[in-house]
XYZ file of N, CA, C and O in Angstrom:
604
model
N 92.854 -49.670 11.700
C 91.585 -50.327 11.910
C 91.185 -50.297 13.375
O 90.014 -50.097 13.675
N 92.112 -50.447 14.286
C 91.795 -50.384 15.711
C 91.273 -49.011 16.096
O 90.426 -48.889 16.965
N 91.790 -47.980 15.462
C 91.338 -46.628 15.740
C 89.873 -46.451 15.347
O 89.096 -45.832 16.072
N 89.478 -47.031 14.201
C 88.077 -46.968 13.753
C 87.168 -47.689 14.739
O 86.087 -47.213 15.078
N 87.596 -48.862 15.197
C 86.793 -49.645 16.135
C 86.618 -48.871 17.435
O 85.517 -48.786 17.984
N 87.709 -48.268 17.937
C 87.624 -47.482 19.160
C 86.690 -46.287 18.967
O 85.902 -45.949 19.848
N 86.798 -45.649 17.813
C 85.952 -44.498 17.516
C 84.475 -44.904 17.465
O 83.612 -44.249 18.042
N 84.192 -46.022 16.792
C 82.806 -46.522 16.696
C 82.283 -46.899 18.079
O 81.146 -46.590 18.445
N 83.106 -47.566 18.874
C 82.689 -47.947 20.226
C 82.404 -46.703 21.070
O 81.451 -46.660 21.849
N 83.246 -45.674 20.926
C 83.029 -44.437 21.663
C 81.719 -43.776 21.231
O 80.955 -43.271 22.065
N 81.451 -43.782 19.919
C 80.192 -43.219 19.422
C 78.992 -44.007 19.937
O 77.970 -43.429 20.325
N 79.108 -45.339 19.925
C 78.018 -46.183 20.422
C 77.751 -45.910 21.901
O 76.610 -45.853 22.352
N 78.830 -45.730 22.664
C 78.693 -45.437 24.093
C 77.988 -44.098 24.284
O 77.071 -43.978 25.100
N 78.414 -43.083 23.536
C 77.778 -41.767 23.636
C 76.322 -41.826 23.190
O 75.448 -41.213 23.797
N 76.050 -42.588 22.142
C 74.684 -42.737 21.651
C 73.807 -43.434 22.690
O 72.685 -43.014 22.949
N 74.332 -44.490 23.316
C 73.581 -45.201 24.352
C 73.272 -44.269 25.522
O 72.169 -44.267 26.059
N 74.257 -43.460 25.921
C 74.059 -42.521 27.012
C 73.017 -41.471 26.632
O 72.155 -41.118 27.436
N 73.083 -40.979 25.402
C 72.110 -39.985 24.929
C 70.701 -40.567 24.910
O 69.730 -39.906 25.299
N 70.561 -41.799 24.475
C 69.249 -42.466 24.457
C 68.727 -42.618 25.887
O 67.556 -42.374 26.166
N 69.609 -42.994 26.817
C 69.227 -43.129 28.208
C 68.765 -41.782 28.769
O 67.742 -41.692 29.453
N 69.490 -40.708 28.440
C 69.092 -39.378 28.899
C 67.727 -38.987 28.332
O 66.893 -38.424 29.038
N 67.484 -39.290 27.066
C 66.193 -38.977 26.453
C 65.062 -39.737 27.147
O 63.976 -39.199 27.373
N 65.320 -40.991 27.474
C 64.306 -41.806 28.150
C 63.980 -41.226 29.532
O 62.819 -41.113 29.917
N 65.011 -40.831 30.262
C 64.801 -40.222 31.579
C 64.019 -38.915 31.425
O 63.075 -38.645 32.173
N 64.391 -38.102 30.451
C 63.697 -36.837 30.223
C 62.229 -37.076 29.858
O 61.346 -36.342 30.295
N 61.971 -38.100 29.057
C 60.597 -38.418 28.669
C 59.757 -38.741 29.907
O 58.633 -38.276 30.062
N 60.319 -39.519 30.825
C 59.593 -39.852 32.054
C 59.389 -38.609 32.919
O 58.320 -38.419 33.498
N 60.417 -37.765 33.012
C 60.278 -36.543 33.807
C 59.203 -35.624 33.236
O 58.414 -35.036 33.982
N 59.158 -35.506 31.926
C 58.135 -34.678 31.283
C 56.749 -35.242 31.583
O 55.805 -34.508 31.875
N 56.616 -36.556 31.535
C 55.326 -37.180 31.857
C 54.881 -36.863 33.269
O 53.730 -36.512 33.514
N 55.801 -36.971 34.239
C 55.465 -36.650 35.622
C 55.138 -35.181 35.782
O 54.235 -34.789 36.528
N 55.890 -34.327 35.086
C 55.637 -32.897 35.156
C 54.250 -32.558 34.608
O 53.506 -31.783 35.208
N 53.889 -33.164 33.486
C 52.563 -32.917 32.910
C 51.461 -33.390 33.854
O 50.434 -32.726 34.009
N 51.686 -34.525 34.496
C 50.707 -35.028 35.458
C 50.548 -34.050 36.621
O 49.425 -33.733 37.031
N 51.666 -33.523 37.117
C 51.604 -32.565 38.221
C 50.876 -31.292 37.804
O 50.063 -30.751 38.561
N 51.128 -30.817 36.595
C 50.451 -29.618 36.107
C 48.956 -29.871 36.010
O 48.140 -29.038 36.410
N 48.584 -31.041 35.498
C 47.157 -31.362 35.382
C 46.501 -31.437 36.753
O 45.398 -30.946 36.950
N 47.188 -32.054 37.700
C 46.580 -32.239 39.019
C 46.514 -30.945 39.819
O 45.538 -30.686 40.509
N 47.539 -30.120 39.725
C 47.595 -28.951 40.590
C 47.359 -27.636 39.862
O 46.918 -26.677 40.460
N 47.614 -27.599 38.577
C 47.504 -26.341 37.859
C 46.141 -26.065 37.277
O 45.680 -24.943 37.279
N 45.459 -27.092 36.777
C 44.202 -26.869 36.080
C 43.073 -26.447 36.999
O 42.255 -25.633 36.627
N 43.034 -26.992 38.210
C 41.929 -26.674 39.102
C 41.799 -25.176 39.308
O 40.712 -24.626 39.274
N 42.905 -24.503 39.505
C 42.857 -23.071 39.754
C 42.350 -22.321 38.531
O 41.628 -21.343 38.647
N 42.697 -22.789 37.346
C 42.247 -22.120 36.138
C 40.765 -22.372 35.866
O 40.067 -21.488 35.391
N 40.308 -23.569 36.159
C 38.934 -23.927 35.823
C 37.922 -23.101 36.585
O 36.844 -22.825 36.080
N 38.223 -22.736 37.806
C 37.242 -21.994 38.582
C 37.806 -20.662 39.058
O 37.416 -20.153 40.089
N 38.723 -20.106 38.292
C 39.242 -18.799 38.676
C 38.115 -17.777 38.534
O 37.222 -17.963 37.717
N 38.110 -16.722 39.300
C 39.168 -16.336 40.226
C 39.049 -17.013 41.583
O 39.785 -16.688 42.502
N 38.156 -17.963 41.738
C 37.989 -18.658 43.015
C 39.034 -19.757 43.154
O 39.549 -20.273 42.179
N 39.313 -20.108 44.385
C 40.194 -21.248 44.621
C 39.351 -22.509 44.541
O 38.153 -22.476 44.767
N 39.956 -23.657 44.243
C 39.167 -24.889 44.197
C 38.448 -25.101 45.522
O 39.015 -24.843 46.576
N 37.200 -25.546 45.469
C 36.470 -25.722 46.726
C 37.075 -26.831 47.563
O 37.489 -27.853 47.048
N 37.137 -26.601 48.848
C 37.594 -27.623 49.774
C 36.351 -28.164 50.454
O 35.535 -27.410 50.953
N 36.205 -29.494 50.459
C 34.991 -30.052 51.039
C 34.974 -29.815 52.533
O 35.941 -30.049 53.232
N 33.861 -29.357 52.972
C 33.637 -29.134 54.383
C 32.648 -30.208 54.834
O 31.594 -30.369 54.234
N 33.015 -30.963 55.848
C 32.087 -31.972 56.334
C 31.004 -31.228 57.081
O 31.249 -30.613 58.108
N 29.822 -31.273 56.526
C 28.755 -30.434 57.039
C 27.415 -31.121 56.875
O 27.202 -31.859 55.929
N 26.553 -30.827 57.815
C 25.171 -31.268 57.675
C 24.282 -30.065 57.394
O 23.064 -30.166 57.427
N 24.926 -28.932 57.118
C 24.178 -27.714 56.808
C 23.343 -27.913 55.553
O 23.696 -28.693 54.672
N 22.247 -27.195 55.493
C 21.369 -27.290 54.326
C 22.006 -26.611 53.121
O 22.679 -25.585 53.259
N 21.756 -27.178 51.965
C 22.144 -26.522 50.729
C 21.318 -25.248 50.592
O 20.183 -25.189 51.058
N 21.897 -24.248 49.954
C 21.181 -23.004 49.705
C 20.751 -22.999 48.242
O 21.583 -23.123 47.353
N 19.453 -22.917 48.012
C 18.925 -22.849 46.641
C 18.046 -21.625 46.515
O 17.242 -21.357 47.415
N 18.163 -20.868 45.459
C 19.202 -21.009 44.445
C 20.534 -20.499 44.990
O 20.572 -19.811 46.014
N 21.653 -20.855 44.311
C 22.953 -20.297 44.649
C 23.652 -19.888 43.361
O 23.315 -20.354 42.277
N 24.592 -18.968 43.506
C 25.323 -18.451 42.341
C 26.734 -19.013 42.359
O 27.457 -18.875 43.354
N 27.087 -19.672 41.274
C 28.435 -20.226 41.095
C 28.840 -19.997 39.649
O 28.090 -20.335 38.732
N 29.996 -19.437 39.435
C 30.469 -19.212 38.066
C 29.556 -18.304 37.265
O 29.290 -18.574 36.109
N 29.035 -17.266 37.882
C 28.149 -16.298 37.215
C 26.846 -16.907 36.727
O 26.194 -16.363 35.853
N 26.466 -18.064 37.269
C 25.196 -18.696 36.910
C 24.399 -18.970 38.178
O 24.962 -19.304 39.219
N 23.098 -18.872 38.060
C 22.204 -19.203 39.163
C 21.823 -20.670 39.025
O 21.415 -21.123 37.953
N 21.972 -21.408 40.121
C 21.664 -22.848 40.117
C 20.528 -23.103 41.098
O 20.578 -22.656 42.246
N 19.535 -23.866 40.638
C 18.357 -24.158 41.447
C 18.368 -25.567 42.017
O 17.456 -25.963 42.716
N 19.391 -26.340 41.678
C 19.548 -27.674 42.253
C 21.029 -28.017 42.288
O 21.868 -27.226 41.887
N 21.350 -29.191 42.768
C 22.735 -29.622 42.875
C 23.374 -29.689 41.489
O 22.689 -29.963 40.507
N 24.667 -29.427 41.441
C 25.385 -29.425 40.166
C 26.612 -30.329 40.267
O 27.062 -30.663 41.365
N 27.159 -30.718 39.129
C 28.373 -31.545 39.128
C 29.531 -30.827 38.446
O 30.498 -31.463 38.050
N 29.448 -29.510 38.344
C 30.513 -28.724 37.727
C 31.831 -28.963 38.464
O 31.892 -28.832 39.682
N 32.871 -29.341 37.725
C 34.207 -29.602 38.264
C 34.212 -30.721 39.308
O 35.054 -30.736 40.202
N 33.285 -31.652 39.198
C 33.196 -32.734 40.170
C 32.573 -33.958 39.507
O 31.779 -33.840 38.584
N 32.910 -35.136 40.013
C 32.278 -36.363 39.529
C 30.919 -36.579 40.184
O 30.122 -37.381 39.716
N 30.666 -35.883 41.279
C 29.422 -36.062 42.008
C 28.739 -34.714 42.197
O 29.383 -33.672 42.253
N 27.426 -34.759 42.341
C 26.657 -33.532 42.548
C 27.017 -32.900 43.885
O 27.235 -33.594 44.879
N 27.034 -31.569 43.901
C 27.317 -30.818 45.110
C 26.484 -29.553 45.119
O 25.899 -29.175 44.117
N 26.443 -28.911 46.281
C 25.691 -27.666 46.411
C 26.493 -26.679 47.254
O 27.384 -27.068 48.003
N 26.136 -25.431 47.122
C 26.775 -24.377 47.904
C 26.049 -24.226 49.234
O 24.845 -24.436 49.331
N 26.800 -23.825 50.249
C 26.209 -23.543 51.546
C 25.946 -22.053 51.727
O 25.501 -21.620 52.785
N 26.244 -21.274 50.666
C 26.029 -19.832 50.679
C 25.338 -19.418 49.379
O 25.538 -20.055 48.346
N 24.559 -18.334 49.431
C 23.895 -17.858 48.212
C 24.923 -17.532 47.131
O 24.802 -17.974 45.996
N 25.944 -16.753 47.469
C 27.070 -16.520 46.555
C 28.154 -17.509 46.963
O 28.659 -17.440 48.082
N 28.486 -18.446 46.084
C 29.465 -19.473 46.413
C 30.754 -18.831 46.920
O 31.334 -17.971 46.258
N 31.186 -19.238 48.123
C 32.391 -18.691 48.738
C 33.363 -19.793 49.120
O 34.207 -19.611 49.991
N 33.213 -20.971 48.513
C 34.110 -22.078 48.814
C 33.534 -23.066 49.814
O 34.110 -24.117 50.046
N 32.394 -22.741 50.416
C 31.747 -23.667 51.358
C 30.736 -24.501 50.590
O 29.839 -23.953 49.954
N 30.870 -25.830 50.659
C 30.013 -26.709 49.879
C 29.948 -28.069 50.553
O 30.681 -28.357 51.490
N 29.063 -28.908 50.030
C 29.000 -30.316 50.453
C 28.410 -31.131 49.317
O 27.765 -30.600 48.414
N 28.665 -32.451 49.381
C 28.046 -33.338 48.402
C 26.549 -33.397 48.650
O 26.097 -33.322 49.797
N 25.802 -33.555 47.596
C 24.350 -33.672 47.719
C 23.964 -35.094 48.090
O 24.700 -36.044 47.842
N 22.801 -35.221 48.684
C 22.282 -36.522 49.078
C 20.902 -36.710 48.448
O 20.389 -35.819 47.772
N 20.306 -37.830 48.726
C 18.974 -38.113 48.190
C 17.932 -37.143 48.741
O 16.860 -36.994 48.170
N 18.240 -36.465 49.837
C 17.283 -35.558 50.460
C 17.353 -34.132 49.913
O 16.524 -33.301 50.251
N 18.352 -33.846 49.099
C 18.489 -32.502 48.530
C 17.652 -32.374 47.270
O 17.468 -33.341 46.536
N 17.151 -31.163 46.995
C 16.341 -30.960 45.785
C 17.127 -31.278 44.523
O 18.316 -31.005 44.483
N 16.508 -31.805 43.526
C 15.170 -32.384 43.596
C 15.192 -33.650 44.443
O 16.185 -34.362 44.475
N 14.114 -33.919 45.105
C 14.027 -34.999 46.080
C 13.772 -36.346 45.396
O 12.948 -36.455 44.494
N 14.497 -37.362 45.868
C 14.261 -38.729 45.393
C 12.892 -39.207 45.890
O 12.475 -38.860 46.996
N 12.237 -40.008 45.082
C 10.940 -40.583 45.450
C 11.148 -42.076 45.712
O 11.667 -42.794 44.858
N 10.756 -42.522 46.900
C 10.850 -43.938 47.264
C 9.486 -44.429 47.706
O 8.773 -43.698 48.380
N 9.085 -45.629 47.404
C 9.758 -46.512 46.439
C 9.489 -46.027 45.016
O 8.542 -45.301 44.767
N 10.356 -46.449 44.104
C 10.119 -46.167 42.693
C 10.267 -47.449 41.893
O 10.948 -48.381 42.311
N 9.553 -47.484 40.784
C 9.592 -48.668 39.933
C 10.750 -48.534 38.940
O 10.891 -47.516 38.260
N 11.587 -49.570 38.909
C 12.701 -49.639 37.960
C 12.725 -51.045 37.401
O 12.823 -52.013 38.141
N 12.601 -51.114 36.087
C 12.447 -52.397 35.399
C 11.242 -53.107 36.002
O 10.151 -52.567 36.003
N 11.441 -54.296 36.573
C 10.292 -55.047 37.083
C 10.241 -55.086 38.605
O 9.573 -55.919 39.185
N 10.951 -54.169 39.264
C 10.921 -54.184 40.729
C 10.729 -52.793 41.309
O 10.863 -51.795 40.612
N 10.432 -52.772 42.595
C 10.304 -51.522 43.314
C 11.559 -51.334 44.163
O 11.973 -52.234 44.890
N 12.138 -50.151 44.077
C 13.394 -49.826 44.765
C 13.070 -48.882 45.917
O 12.360 -47.890 45.747
N 13.610 -49.170 47.102
C 13.305 -48.395 48.305
C 14.436 -47.496 48.784
O 14.320 -46.861 49.834
N 15.560 -47.486 48.064
C 16.698 -46.646 48.437
C 17.556 -46.406 47.197
O 17.313 -47.008 46.151
N 18.528 -45.524 47.325
C 19.416 -45.284 46.189
C 20.042 -46.610 45.756
O 20.331 -47.463 46.588
N 20.232 -46.756 44.447
C 20.720 -48.017 43.910
C 21.810 -47.766 42.871
O 21.858 -46.697 42.267
N 22.656 -48.767 42.675
C 23.674 -48.698 41.613
C 23.227 -49.518 40.401
O 23.873 -49.494 39.371
N 22.120 -50.199 40.551
C 21.615 -51.070 39.490
C 21.298 -50.270 38.228
O 20.614 -49.248 38.278
N 21.840 -50.712 37.118
C 21.539 -50.087 35.842
C 22.379 -48.871 35.508
O 22.230 -48.290 34.446
N 23.281 -48.465 36.389
C 24.120 -47.283 36.144
C 25.523 -47.782 35.805
O 26.181 -48.394 36.637
N 25.971 -47.519 34.610
C 27.230 -48.099 34.144
C 28.455 -47.558 34.874
O 29.498 -48.174 34.863
N 28.344 -46.414 35.527
C 29.492 -45.846 36.230
C 29.599 -46.340 37.670
O 30.416 -45.863 38.435
N 28.759 -47.303 38.042
C 28.778 -47.884 39.388
C 28.586 -46.820 40.476
O 29.261 -46.820 41.474
N 27.679 -45.895 40.212
C 27.333 -44.869 41.193
C 25.861 -45.008 41.550
O 25.060 -45.469 40.763
N 25.527 -44.560 42.737
C 24.136 -44.705 43.167
C 23.275 -43.591 42.584
O 23.733 -42.479 42.355
N 22.008 -43.927 42.358
C 21.058 -42.985 41.770
C 19.667 -43.293 42.317
O 19.440 -44.323 42.946
N 18.746 -42.371 42.064
C 17.355 -42.587 42.454
C 16.453 -41.937 41.425
O 16.885 -41.093 40.640
N 15.198 -42.312 41.473
C 14.201 -41.747 40.560
C 13.578 -40.505 41.182
O 13.429 -40.411 42.398
N 13.204 -39.573 40.327
C 12.534 -38.359 40.797
C 11.017 -38.477 40.697
O 10.300 -37.547 41.058
N 10.562 -39.629 40.203
C 9.124 -39.921 40.158
C 8.919 -41.341 40.673
O 9.884 -42.090 40.854
N 7.669 -41.727 40.854
C 7.414 -43.067 41.367
C 7.587 -44.165 40.316
O 7.572 -45.340 40.641
N 7.791 -43.779 39.048
C 7.955 -44.773 37.991
C 9.059 -44.337 37.023
O 8.817 -43.594 36.075
N 10.268 -44.815 37.288
C 11.388 -44.454 36.426
C 11.187 -44.987 35.002
O 11.530 -44.314 34.032
N 10.611 -46.165 34.861
C 10.412 -46.771 33.533
C 9.610 -45.845 32.614
O 9.914 -45.727 31.433
N 8.643 -45.200 33.169
C 7.772 -44.322 32.386
C 8.387 -42.929 32.192
O 8.401 -42.390 31.102
N 8.923 -42.347 33.267
C 9.312 -40.935 33.245
C 10.785 -40.676 32.936
O 11.137 -39.607 32.454
N 11.651 -41.625 33.267
C 13.098 -41.492 33.000
C 13.718 -40.261 33.661
O 14.650 -39.681 33.140
N 13.220 -39.855 34.815
C 13.759 -38.717 35.563
C 14.550 -39.267 36.747
O 14.030 -40.049 37.528
N 15.815 -38.848 36.880
C 16.660 -39.387 37.926
C 17.731 -38.388 38.313
O 17.924 -37.381 37.653
N 18.440 -38.707 39.400
C 19.607 -37.933 39.814
C 20.573 -38.861 40.550
O 20.194 -39.931 41.006
N 21.825 -38.420 40.634
C 22.804 -39.174 41.408
C 22.538 -38.969 42.878
O 22.099 -37.911 43.303
N 22.842 -40.011 43.652
C 22.757 -39.897 45.100
C 24.133 -39.545 45.646
O 25.061 -39.306 44.891
N 24.262 -39.561 46.922
C 25.525 -39.251 47.586
C 26.628 -40.178 47.092
O 26.390 -41.356 46.849
N 27.862 -39.670 46.980
C 28.963 -40.530 46.569
C 29.316 -41.554 47.626
O 30.061 -42.483 47.369
N 28.771 -41.428 48.818
C 29.105 -42.353 49.898
C 28.254 -43.607 49.900
O 28.468 -44.502 50.669
N 27.236 -43.678 49.045
C 26.356 -44.860 49.004
C 26.719 -45.742 47.856
O 27.176 -45.344 46.857
């Protein structure tokens, strides 16, 4: 009987160790997947180009510009949470975030709900990002764009 107890205890110990190893492996796989998502996908999404590196620039956006075999006539949010534009006719990795002054141009003041707004606002935007109207009356026309991510 003592031999059975020792055998069962040894099995329980090995089982506990195996479970611990599986738990560690599960966490490592999670971190590995996160690293692949953060570093691997960007290169695939915009291949054969490298992911754009933001250049702090006051240079004018170039419109139209070609990115991803498409001609763009205004700022785009492709592969970004915020609108951006190319600084070259053929996108070569030089870009900047768009502002309220980039086409299409924000119109100030504009009517939103029951007030007049004189600058980009976060009011009414569920993602807590700033926006502006492209006409003098947003209530009527419903035309808008995101403003700079810095506002």
